[in-house]
Coordinates of C-alpha atoms in Angstrom, one line a residue:
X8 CA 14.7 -46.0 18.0
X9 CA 18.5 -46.0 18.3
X10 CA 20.7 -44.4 21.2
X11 CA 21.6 -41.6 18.8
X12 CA 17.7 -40.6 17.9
X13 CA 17.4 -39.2 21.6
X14 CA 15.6 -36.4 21.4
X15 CA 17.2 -33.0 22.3
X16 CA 15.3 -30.2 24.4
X17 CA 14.3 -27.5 22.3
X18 CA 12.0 -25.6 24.9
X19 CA 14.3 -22.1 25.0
X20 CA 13.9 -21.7 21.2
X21 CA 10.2 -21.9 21.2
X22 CA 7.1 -19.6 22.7
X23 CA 4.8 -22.0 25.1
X24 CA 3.3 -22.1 28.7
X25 CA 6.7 -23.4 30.3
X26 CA 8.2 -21.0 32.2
X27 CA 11.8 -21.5 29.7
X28 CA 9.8 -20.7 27.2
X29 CA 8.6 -17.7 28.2
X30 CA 11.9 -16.8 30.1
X31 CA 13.2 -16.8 26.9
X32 CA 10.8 -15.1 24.5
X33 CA 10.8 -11.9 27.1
X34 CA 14.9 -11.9 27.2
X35 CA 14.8 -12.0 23.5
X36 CA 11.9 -9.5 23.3
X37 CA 14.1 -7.4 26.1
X38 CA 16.8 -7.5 24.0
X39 CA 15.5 -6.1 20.6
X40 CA 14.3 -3.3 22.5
X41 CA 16.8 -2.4 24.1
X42 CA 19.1 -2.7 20.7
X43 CA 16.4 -0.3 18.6
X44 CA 16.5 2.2 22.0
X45 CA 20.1 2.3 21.8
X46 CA 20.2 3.0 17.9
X47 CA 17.4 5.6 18.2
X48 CA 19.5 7.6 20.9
X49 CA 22.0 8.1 18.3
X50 CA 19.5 8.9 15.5
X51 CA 19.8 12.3 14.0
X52 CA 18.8 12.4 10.2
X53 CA 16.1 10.1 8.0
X54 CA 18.6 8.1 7.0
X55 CA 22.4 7.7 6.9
X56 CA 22.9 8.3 3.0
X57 CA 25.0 5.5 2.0
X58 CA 24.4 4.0 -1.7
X59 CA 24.1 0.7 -2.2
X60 CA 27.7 -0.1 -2.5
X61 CA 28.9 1.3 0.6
X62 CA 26.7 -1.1 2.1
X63 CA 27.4 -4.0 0.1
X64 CA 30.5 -5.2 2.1
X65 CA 29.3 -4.4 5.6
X66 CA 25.6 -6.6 4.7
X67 CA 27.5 -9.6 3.3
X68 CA 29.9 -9.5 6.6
X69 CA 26.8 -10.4 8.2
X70 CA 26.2 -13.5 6.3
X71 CA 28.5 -16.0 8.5
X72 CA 26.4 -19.0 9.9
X73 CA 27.9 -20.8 12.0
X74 CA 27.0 -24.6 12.6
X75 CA 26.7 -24.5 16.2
X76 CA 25.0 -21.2 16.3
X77 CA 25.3 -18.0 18.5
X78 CA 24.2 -16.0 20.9
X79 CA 21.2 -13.8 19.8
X80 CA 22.9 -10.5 21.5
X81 CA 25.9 -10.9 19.3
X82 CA 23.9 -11.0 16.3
X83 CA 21.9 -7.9 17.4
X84 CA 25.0 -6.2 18.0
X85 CA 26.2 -6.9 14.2
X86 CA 22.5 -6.0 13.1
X87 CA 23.5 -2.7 15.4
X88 CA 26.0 -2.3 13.5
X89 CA 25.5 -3.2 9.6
X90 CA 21.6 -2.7 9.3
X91 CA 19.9 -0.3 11.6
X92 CA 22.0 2.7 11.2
X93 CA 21.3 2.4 7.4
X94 CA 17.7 1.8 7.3
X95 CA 14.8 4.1 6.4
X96 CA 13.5 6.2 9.1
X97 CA 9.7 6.2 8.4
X98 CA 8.7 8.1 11.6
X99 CA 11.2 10.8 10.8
X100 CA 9.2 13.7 9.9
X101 CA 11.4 14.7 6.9
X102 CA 10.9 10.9 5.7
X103 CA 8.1 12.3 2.9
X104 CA 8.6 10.1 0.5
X105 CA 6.4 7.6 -0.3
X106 CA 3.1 6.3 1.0
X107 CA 4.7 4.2 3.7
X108 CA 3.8 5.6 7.2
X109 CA 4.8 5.7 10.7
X110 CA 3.3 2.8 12.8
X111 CA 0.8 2.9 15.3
X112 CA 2.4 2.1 18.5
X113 CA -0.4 -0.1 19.5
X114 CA -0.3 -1.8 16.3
X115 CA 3.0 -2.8 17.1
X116 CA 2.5 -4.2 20.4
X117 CA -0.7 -6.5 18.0
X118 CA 2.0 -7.4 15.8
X119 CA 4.0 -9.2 18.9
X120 CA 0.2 -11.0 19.7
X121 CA 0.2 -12.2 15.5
X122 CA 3.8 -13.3 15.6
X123 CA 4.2 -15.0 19.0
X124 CA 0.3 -16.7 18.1
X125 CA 1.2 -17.0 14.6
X126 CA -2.2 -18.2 13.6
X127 CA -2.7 -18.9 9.6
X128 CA -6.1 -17.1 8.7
X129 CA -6.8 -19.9 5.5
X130 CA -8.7 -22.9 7.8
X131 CA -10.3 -22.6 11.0
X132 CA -8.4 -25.3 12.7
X133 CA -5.0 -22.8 12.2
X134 CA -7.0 -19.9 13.7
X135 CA -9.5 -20.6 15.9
X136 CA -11.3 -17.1 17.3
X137 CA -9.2 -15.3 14.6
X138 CA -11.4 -16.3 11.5
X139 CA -14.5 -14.8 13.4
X140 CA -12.4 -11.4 14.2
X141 CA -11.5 -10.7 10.7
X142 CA -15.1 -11.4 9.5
X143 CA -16.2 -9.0 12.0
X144 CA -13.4 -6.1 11.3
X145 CA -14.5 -7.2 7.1
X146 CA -17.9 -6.3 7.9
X147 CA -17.0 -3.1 10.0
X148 CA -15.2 -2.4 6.5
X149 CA -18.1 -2.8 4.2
X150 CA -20.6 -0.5 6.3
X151 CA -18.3 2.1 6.8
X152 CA -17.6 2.1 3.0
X153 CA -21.6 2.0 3.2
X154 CA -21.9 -1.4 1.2
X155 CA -24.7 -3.5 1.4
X156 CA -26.3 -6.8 3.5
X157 CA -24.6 -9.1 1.3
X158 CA -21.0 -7.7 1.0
X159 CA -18.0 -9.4 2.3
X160 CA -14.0 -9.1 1.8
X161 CA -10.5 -10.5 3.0
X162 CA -7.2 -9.2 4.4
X163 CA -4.6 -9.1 1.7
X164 CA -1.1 -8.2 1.6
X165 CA -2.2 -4.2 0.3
X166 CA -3.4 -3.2 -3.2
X167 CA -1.5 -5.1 -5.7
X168 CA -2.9 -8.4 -4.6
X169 CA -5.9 -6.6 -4.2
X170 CA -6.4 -4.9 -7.4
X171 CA -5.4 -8.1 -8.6
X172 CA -8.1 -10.0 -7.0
X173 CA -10.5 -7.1 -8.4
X174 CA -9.9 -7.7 -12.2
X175 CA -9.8 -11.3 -11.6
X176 CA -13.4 -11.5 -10.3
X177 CA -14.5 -8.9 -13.1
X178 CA -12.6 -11.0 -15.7
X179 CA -14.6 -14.1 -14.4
X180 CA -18.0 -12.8 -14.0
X181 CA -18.0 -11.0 -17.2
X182 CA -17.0 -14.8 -19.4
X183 CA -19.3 -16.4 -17.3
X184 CA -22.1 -14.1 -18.1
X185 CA -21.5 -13.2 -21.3
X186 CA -19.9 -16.9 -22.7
X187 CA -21.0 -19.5 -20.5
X188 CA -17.6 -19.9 -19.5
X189 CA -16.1 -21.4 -16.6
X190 CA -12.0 -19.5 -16.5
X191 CA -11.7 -21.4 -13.6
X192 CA -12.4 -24.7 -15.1
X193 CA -11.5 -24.5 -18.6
X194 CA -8.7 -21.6 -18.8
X195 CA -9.4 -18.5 -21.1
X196 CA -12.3 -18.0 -23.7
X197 CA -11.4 -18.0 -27.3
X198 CA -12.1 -14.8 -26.8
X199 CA -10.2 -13.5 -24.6
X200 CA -7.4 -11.5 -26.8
X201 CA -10.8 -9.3 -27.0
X202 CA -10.7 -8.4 -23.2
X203 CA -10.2 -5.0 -22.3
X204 CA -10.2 -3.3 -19.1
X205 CA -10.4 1.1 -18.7
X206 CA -8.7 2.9 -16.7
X207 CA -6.9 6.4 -16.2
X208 CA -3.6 6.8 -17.6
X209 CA -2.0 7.7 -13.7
X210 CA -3.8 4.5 -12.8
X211 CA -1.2 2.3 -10.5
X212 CA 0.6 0.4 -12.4
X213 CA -0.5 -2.7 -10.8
X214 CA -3.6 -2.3 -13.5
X215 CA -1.4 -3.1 -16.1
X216 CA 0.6 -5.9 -14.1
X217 CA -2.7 -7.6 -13.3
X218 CA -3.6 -8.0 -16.3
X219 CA -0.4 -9.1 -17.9
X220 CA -0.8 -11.7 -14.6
X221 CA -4.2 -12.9 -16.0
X222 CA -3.0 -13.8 -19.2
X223 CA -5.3 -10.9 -21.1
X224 CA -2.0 -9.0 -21.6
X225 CA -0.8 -5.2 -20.7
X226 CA -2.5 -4.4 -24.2
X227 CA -5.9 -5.7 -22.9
X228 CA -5.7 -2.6 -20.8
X229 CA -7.1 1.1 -22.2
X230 CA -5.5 4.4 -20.9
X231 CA -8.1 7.2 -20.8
X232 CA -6.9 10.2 -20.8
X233 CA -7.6 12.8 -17.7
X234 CA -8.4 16.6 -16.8
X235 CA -6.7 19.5 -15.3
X236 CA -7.0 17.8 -12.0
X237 CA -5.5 14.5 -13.1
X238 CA -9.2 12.9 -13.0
X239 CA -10.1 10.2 -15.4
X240 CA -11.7 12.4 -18.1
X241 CA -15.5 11.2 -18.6
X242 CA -15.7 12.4 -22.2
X243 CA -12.4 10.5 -23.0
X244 CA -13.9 6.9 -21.3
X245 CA -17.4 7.2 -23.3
X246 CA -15.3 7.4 -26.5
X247 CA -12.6 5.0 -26.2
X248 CA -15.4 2.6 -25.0
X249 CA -17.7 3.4 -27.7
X250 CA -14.8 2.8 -30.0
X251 CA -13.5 -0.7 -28.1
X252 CA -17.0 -1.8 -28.8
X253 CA -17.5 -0.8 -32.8
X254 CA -14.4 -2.4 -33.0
X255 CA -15.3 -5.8 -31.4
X256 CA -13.5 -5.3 -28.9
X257 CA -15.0 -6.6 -25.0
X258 CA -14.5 -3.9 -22.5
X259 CA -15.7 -5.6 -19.2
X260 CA -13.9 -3.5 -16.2
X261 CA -13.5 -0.2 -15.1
X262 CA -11.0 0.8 -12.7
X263 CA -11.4 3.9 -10.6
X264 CA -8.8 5.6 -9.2
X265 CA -9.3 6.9 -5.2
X266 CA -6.1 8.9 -4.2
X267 CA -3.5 8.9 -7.2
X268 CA -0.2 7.8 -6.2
X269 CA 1.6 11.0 -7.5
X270 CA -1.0 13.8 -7.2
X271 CA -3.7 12.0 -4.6
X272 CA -6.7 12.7 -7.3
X273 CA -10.0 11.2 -6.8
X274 CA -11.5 10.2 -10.3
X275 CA -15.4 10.9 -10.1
X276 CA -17.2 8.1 -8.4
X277 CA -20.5 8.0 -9.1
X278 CA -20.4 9.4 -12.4
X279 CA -18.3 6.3 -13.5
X280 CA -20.8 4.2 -11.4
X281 CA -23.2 5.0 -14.0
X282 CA -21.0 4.5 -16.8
X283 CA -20.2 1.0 -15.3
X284 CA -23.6 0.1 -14.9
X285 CA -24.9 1.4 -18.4
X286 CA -22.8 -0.7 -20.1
X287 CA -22.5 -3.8 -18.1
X288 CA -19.2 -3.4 -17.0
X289 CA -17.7 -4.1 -13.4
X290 CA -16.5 -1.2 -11.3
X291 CA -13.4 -1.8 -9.6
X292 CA -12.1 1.2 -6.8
X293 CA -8.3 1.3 -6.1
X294 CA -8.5 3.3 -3.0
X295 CA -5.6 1.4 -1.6
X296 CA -4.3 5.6 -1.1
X297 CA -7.9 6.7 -0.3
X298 CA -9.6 4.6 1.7
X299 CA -8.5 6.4 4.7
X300 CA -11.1 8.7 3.7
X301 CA -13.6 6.8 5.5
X302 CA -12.5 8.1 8.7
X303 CA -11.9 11.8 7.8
X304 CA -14.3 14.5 8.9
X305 CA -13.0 17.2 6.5
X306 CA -13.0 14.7 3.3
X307 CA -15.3 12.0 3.5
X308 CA -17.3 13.3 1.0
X309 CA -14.7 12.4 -1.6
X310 CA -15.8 9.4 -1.9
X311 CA -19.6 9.8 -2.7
X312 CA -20.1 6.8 -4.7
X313 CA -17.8 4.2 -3.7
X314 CA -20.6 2.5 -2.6
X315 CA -21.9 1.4 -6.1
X316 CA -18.4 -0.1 -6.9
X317 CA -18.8 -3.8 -7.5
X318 CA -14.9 -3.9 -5.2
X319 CA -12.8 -2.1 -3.3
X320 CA -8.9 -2.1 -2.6
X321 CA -7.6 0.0 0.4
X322 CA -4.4 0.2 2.3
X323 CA -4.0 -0.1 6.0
X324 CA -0.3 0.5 5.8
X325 CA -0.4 3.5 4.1
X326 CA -3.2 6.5 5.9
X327 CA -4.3 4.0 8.6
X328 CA -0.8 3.9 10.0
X329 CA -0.4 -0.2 10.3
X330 CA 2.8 -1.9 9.9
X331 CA 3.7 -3.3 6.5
X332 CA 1.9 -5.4 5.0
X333 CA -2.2 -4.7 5.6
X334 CA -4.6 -4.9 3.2
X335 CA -8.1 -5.3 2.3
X336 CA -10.2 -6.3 -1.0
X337 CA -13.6 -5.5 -0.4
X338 CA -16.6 -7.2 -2.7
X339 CA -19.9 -5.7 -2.7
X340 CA -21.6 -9.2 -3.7
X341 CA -20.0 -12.1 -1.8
X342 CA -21.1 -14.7 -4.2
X343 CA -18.8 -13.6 -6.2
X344 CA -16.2 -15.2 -4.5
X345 CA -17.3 -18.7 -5.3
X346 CA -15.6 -17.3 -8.7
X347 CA -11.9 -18.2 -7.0
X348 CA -13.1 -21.0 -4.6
X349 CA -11.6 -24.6 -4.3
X350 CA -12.0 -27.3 -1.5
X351 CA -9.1 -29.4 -0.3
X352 CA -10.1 -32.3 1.7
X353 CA -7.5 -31.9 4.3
X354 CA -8.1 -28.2 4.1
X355 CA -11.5 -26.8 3.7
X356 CA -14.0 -29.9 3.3
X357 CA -17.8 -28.6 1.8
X358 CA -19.0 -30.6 4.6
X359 CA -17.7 -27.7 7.3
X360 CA -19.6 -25.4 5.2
X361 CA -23.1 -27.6 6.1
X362 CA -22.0 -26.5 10.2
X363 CA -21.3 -23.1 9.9
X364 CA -17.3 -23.7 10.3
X365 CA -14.8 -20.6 9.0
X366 CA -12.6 -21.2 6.1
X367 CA -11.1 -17.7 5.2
X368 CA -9.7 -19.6 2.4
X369 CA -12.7 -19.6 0.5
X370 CA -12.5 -15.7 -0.2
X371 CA -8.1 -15.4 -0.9
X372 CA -5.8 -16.4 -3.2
X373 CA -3.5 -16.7 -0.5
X374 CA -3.3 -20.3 1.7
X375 CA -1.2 -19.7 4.4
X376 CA -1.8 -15.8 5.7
X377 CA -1.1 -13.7 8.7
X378 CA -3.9 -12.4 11.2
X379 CA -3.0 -8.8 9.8
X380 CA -6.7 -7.9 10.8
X381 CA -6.1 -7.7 14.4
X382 CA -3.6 -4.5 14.0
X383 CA -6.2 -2.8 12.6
X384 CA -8.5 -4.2 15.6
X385 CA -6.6 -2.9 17.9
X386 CA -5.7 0.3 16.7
X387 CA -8.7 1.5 15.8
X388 CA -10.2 0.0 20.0
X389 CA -7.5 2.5 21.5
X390 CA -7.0 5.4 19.4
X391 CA -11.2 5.3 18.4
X392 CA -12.5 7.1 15.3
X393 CA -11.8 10.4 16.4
X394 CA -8.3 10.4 16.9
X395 CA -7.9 8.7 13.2
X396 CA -9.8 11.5 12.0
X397 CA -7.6 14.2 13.7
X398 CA -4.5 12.2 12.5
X399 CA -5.8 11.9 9.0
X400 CA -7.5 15.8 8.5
X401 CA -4.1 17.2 9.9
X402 CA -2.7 15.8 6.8
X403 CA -4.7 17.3 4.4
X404 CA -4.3 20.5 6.3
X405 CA -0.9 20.1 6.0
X406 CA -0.6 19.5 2.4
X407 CA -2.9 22.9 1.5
X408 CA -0.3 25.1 4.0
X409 CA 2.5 23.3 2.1
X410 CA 1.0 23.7 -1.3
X411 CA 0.6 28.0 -0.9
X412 CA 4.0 28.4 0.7
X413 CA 5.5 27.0 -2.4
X414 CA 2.9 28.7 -4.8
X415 CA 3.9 31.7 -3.1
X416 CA 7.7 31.4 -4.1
X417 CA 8.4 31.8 -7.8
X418 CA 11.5 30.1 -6.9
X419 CA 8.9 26.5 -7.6
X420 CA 6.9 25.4 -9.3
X421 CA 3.4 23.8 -8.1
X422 CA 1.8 21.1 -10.3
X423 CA -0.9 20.8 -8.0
X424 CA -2.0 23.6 -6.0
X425 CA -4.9 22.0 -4.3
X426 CA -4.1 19.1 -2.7
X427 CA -7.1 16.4 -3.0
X428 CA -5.1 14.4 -0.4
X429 CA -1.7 14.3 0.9
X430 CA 0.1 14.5 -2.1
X431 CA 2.3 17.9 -3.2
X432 CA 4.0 18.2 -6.6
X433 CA 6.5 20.8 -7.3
X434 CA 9.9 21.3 -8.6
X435 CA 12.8 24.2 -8.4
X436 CA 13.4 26.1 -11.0
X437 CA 17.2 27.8 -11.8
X438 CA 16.1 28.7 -15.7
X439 CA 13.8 28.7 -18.3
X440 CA 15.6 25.5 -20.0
X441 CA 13.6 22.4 -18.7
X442 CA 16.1 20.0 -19.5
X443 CA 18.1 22.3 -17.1
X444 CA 15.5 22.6 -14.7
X445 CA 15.3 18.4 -14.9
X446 CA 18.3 17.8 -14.2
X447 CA 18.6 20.3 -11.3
X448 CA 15.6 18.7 -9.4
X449 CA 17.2 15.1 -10.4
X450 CA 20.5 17.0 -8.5
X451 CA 18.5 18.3 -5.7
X452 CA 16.9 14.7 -5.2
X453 CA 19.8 12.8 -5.3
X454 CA 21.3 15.1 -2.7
X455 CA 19.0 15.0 -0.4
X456 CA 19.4 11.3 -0.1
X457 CA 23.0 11.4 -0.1
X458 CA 22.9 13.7 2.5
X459 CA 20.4 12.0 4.8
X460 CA 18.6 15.2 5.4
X461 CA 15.4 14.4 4.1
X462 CA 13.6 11.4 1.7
X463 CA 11.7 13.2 -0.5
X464 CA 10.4 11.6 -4.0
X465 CA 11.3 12.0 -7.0
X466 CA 8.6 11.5 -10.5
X467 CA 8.0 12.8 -13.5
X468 CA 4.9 14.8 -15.1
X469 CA 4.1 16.0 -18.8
X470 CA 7.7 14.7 -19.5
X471 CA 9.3 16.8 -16.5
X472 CA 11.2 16.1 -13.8
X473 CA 9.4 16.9 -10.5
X474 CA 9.8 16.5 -6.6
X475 CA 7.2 15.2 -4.2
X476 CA 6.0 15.1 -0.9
X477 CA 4.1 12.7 0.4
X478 CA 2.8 13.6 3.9
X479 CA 1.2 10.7 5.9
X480 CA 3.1 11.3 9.0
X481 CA 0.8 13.3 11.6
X482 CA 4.0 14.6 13.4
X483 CA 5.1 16.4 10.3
X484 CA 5.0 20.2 10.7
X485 CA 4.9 23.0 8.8
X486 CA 8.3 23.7 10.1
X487 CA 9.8 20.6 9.2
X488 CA 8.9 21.0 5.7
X489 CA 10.1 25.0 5.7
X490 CA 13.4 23.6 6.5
X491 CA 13.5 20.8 3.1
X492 CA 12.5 23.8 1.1
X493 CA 14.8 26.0 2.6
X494 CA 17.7 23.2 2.0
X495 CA 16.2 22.6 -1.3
X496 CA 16.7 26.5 -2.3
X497 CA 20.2 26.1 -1.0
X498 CA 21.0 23.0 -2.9
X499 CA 19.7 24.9 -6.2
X500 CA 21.8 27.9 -5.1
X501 CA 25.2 25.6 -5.2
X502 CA 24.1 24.0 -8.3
X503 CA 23.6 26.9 -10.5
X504 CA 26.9 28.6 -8.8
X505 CA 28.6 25.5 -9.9
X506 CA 27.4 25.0 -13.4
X507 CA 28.4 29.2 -13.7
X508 CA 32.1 28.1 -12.7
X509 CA 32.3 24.8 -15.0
X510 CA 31.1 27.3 -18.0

């Protein structure tokens, strides 16, 4: 090795049992708390309300590396500076938005144990005593979503890759059974252009996206239409299937939709259990939204036949109040997962299999993967059930009080007035011109935002602008949300003053 090759110490820049090491991971760890305490003292509205361009100059500022390094409290201070005072403040209780929650404080102290450990979940020699904590927190999953003995799941990044995962274990089963055919081995069936997969038309989008990603194509998938309460309509699904199949046409999946993402609606469960099962077609369950309701006292009944589903999606970082991302996919026969399996010598040898060794990789389509489970491990060993619950019902409470104080006004209008979830739909109205009315709430929106004095959404209904709350947040008060529609009433007030004044 020549003079020049002389290795240089690197022990402050890494975590270990040296006492630099860990000298240095607490000042750093010091440091970042110290830098969010000092921008949280100044905090005073969900978000600053610059646009993307105002920002543009002050992010690229940041993007000066220079090749001998610096300081990590000089690049705190710039993040002080350019990022922090314009991000998104999730655990403000006017931040209503979207389904993106607050995090557990205990989860966040996990998340320090994941990233300083950083232990890959895919083989059992990157993760040790994780594997076996996951499988247990998996199979705490599958009884409380009352699935069976031979039920089993991973941790995913949330319900895109798990919806994903759900049609492609339907898609397989179903050529396998019905062909002979191996997808995994020989690509798509001949058939396949024949595929089609059901669902409601407020489905997630991530129906359509799957299948687009599994080569059937967006058209392989069948919008039924849905009732009064945004359900999938049950007289709509036996027809379109009846005419998919006279047409010869393969409908093999069903997707069920547990929590909406605009209204929260529940489609019905066990009825489309039945139909599932009748005709031979796999039931699929985005309750990525949902799920939560595992843990509610007021609402569990909601999901009365979730446990006939053939898999699951739900969200941890949405109504279980982890840190982004957290996930699961939930099967409710685990030989099914042999559908996505592959062995890598170096990896996940069949031999390990013979001595009972852990490869999480077997069940993912994800290699390298964080131990996400533990968050959820902890949080749920120090808050317990009960607190969950409370969290979780207030909610839902929440959302009803919401919902009659803006039926009450005829200054809204309420496109849902009974809450299934979280989830409250409404817009202001300033005439009897919708495209007035449209753009109005598209005003009001945009405002809001602008203004940093609340994140509200923003969607459309029946070809109608409309605004949204989403309440996840537990700290959210009925007073909190008076105030939004009491700014919201003022904001309509200017507008229609100003469009009086340009006429």
């Amino acid at each position: 090795m020549k003079q020049s090759s002389k290795q240089k110490n690197f022990d402050s820049l890494f975590m270990h049992n040296g006492e630099q090491g860990i000298k240095a991971y607490r000042d750093a760890a010091e440091a970042a708390v110290e830098t969010l305490w000092a921008d949280w003292k100044n905090k005073m509205k969900p978000y600053s309300g610059k646009m993307p361009n105002e920002l543009k100059h002050e992010i690229k500022n940041l993007f000066s590396f220079k090749e001998a390094g610096e300081p990590l409290a000089d690049v705190l201070a710039d993040l002080k500076e350019a990022y922090l005072p314009h991000r998104i403040h999730v655990e403000d209780p006017k931040c209503a938005a979207h389904l993106h929650c607050p995090p557990l404080i205990p989860a966040l102290a996990a998340e320090m144990l994941i990233s300083v450990l950083n232990q890959s979940m895919d083989s059992f020699d990157q993760s040790g005593a994780a594997s076996l904590i996951e499988e247990e927190m998996v199979q705490w999953l599958c009884r409380k979503f009352e699935y069976g003995k031979n039920a089993d799941g991973t941790f995913t990044s949330g319900g895109t890759q798990s919806n994903y995962m759900g049609l492609l274990l339907a898609r397989d089963a179903f050529c396998e059974k019905q062909w002979n055919w191996n997808v995994q081995k020989d690509g798509l069936p001949p058939e396949a252009d024949r595929l089609r997969i059901l669902c409601s038309k407020d489905a997630h989008f991530t129906v359509k996206k799957s299948a687009s990603q599994l080569g059937l194509g967006e058209r392989a998938v069948v919008l039924v239409d849905t009732d009064d309460e945004k359900r999938m309509s049950l007289y709509d699904l036996k027809r379109k299937t009846t005419l998919l199949e006279e047409s010869g046409l393969h409908p093999f999946a069903i997707v069920a939709t547990c929590g909406t993402t605009d209204f929260g609606s529940i489609d019905p469960l066990s009825e489309l259990a039945d139909a599932a099962h009748a005709g031979g077609l796999w039931l699929h369950v985005d309750a990525a939204y949902g799920g939560a309701l595992i843990l509610s006292r007021t609402r569990r009944y909601k999901l009365a036949g979730i446990d006939r589903a053939d898999s699951i999606s739900v969200d941890f970082h949405k109504q279980f109040y982890q840190p982004v991302s957290c996930g699961a996919f939930l099967v409710k026969d685990r030989r099914h997962f042999r559908l996505i399996g592959y062995h890598a010598d170096y990896l996940n040898p069949e031999e390990d299999e013979a001595e009972g060794i852990v490869h999480l990789v077997n069940k993912s389509i994800q290699t390298t993967r964080r131990f996400d489970a533990l968050k959820l491990f902890v949080s749920l060993r120090v808050l317990g059930e009960d607190t969950f619950a409370e969290m979780i019902d207030w909610t839902f409470a929440l959302a009803e009080a919401t919902a009659e104080k803006i039926s009450a006004s005829d200054r809204f209008e309420l496109l849902n007035p009974h809450p299934e979830l979280n989830a409250v739909v409404f817009r202001c109205l300033a005439s009897e011109d919708d495209a007035e009315n449209d753009r109005l709430n598209k005003c009001i929106h945009r405002e809001l935002f602008r203004t940093g004095q609340a994140v509200i959404a923003k969607t459309a209904a029946a070809g109608k602008t409309y605004l949204k709350f989403t309440l996840l947040n537990p700290r959210t008060t009925l007073s909190d949300l008076d105030d939004i529609l009491g700014r919201i009433q003022e904001l309509a007030s200017l507008y229609t003053n100003s469009r009086r004044v340009t006429r």
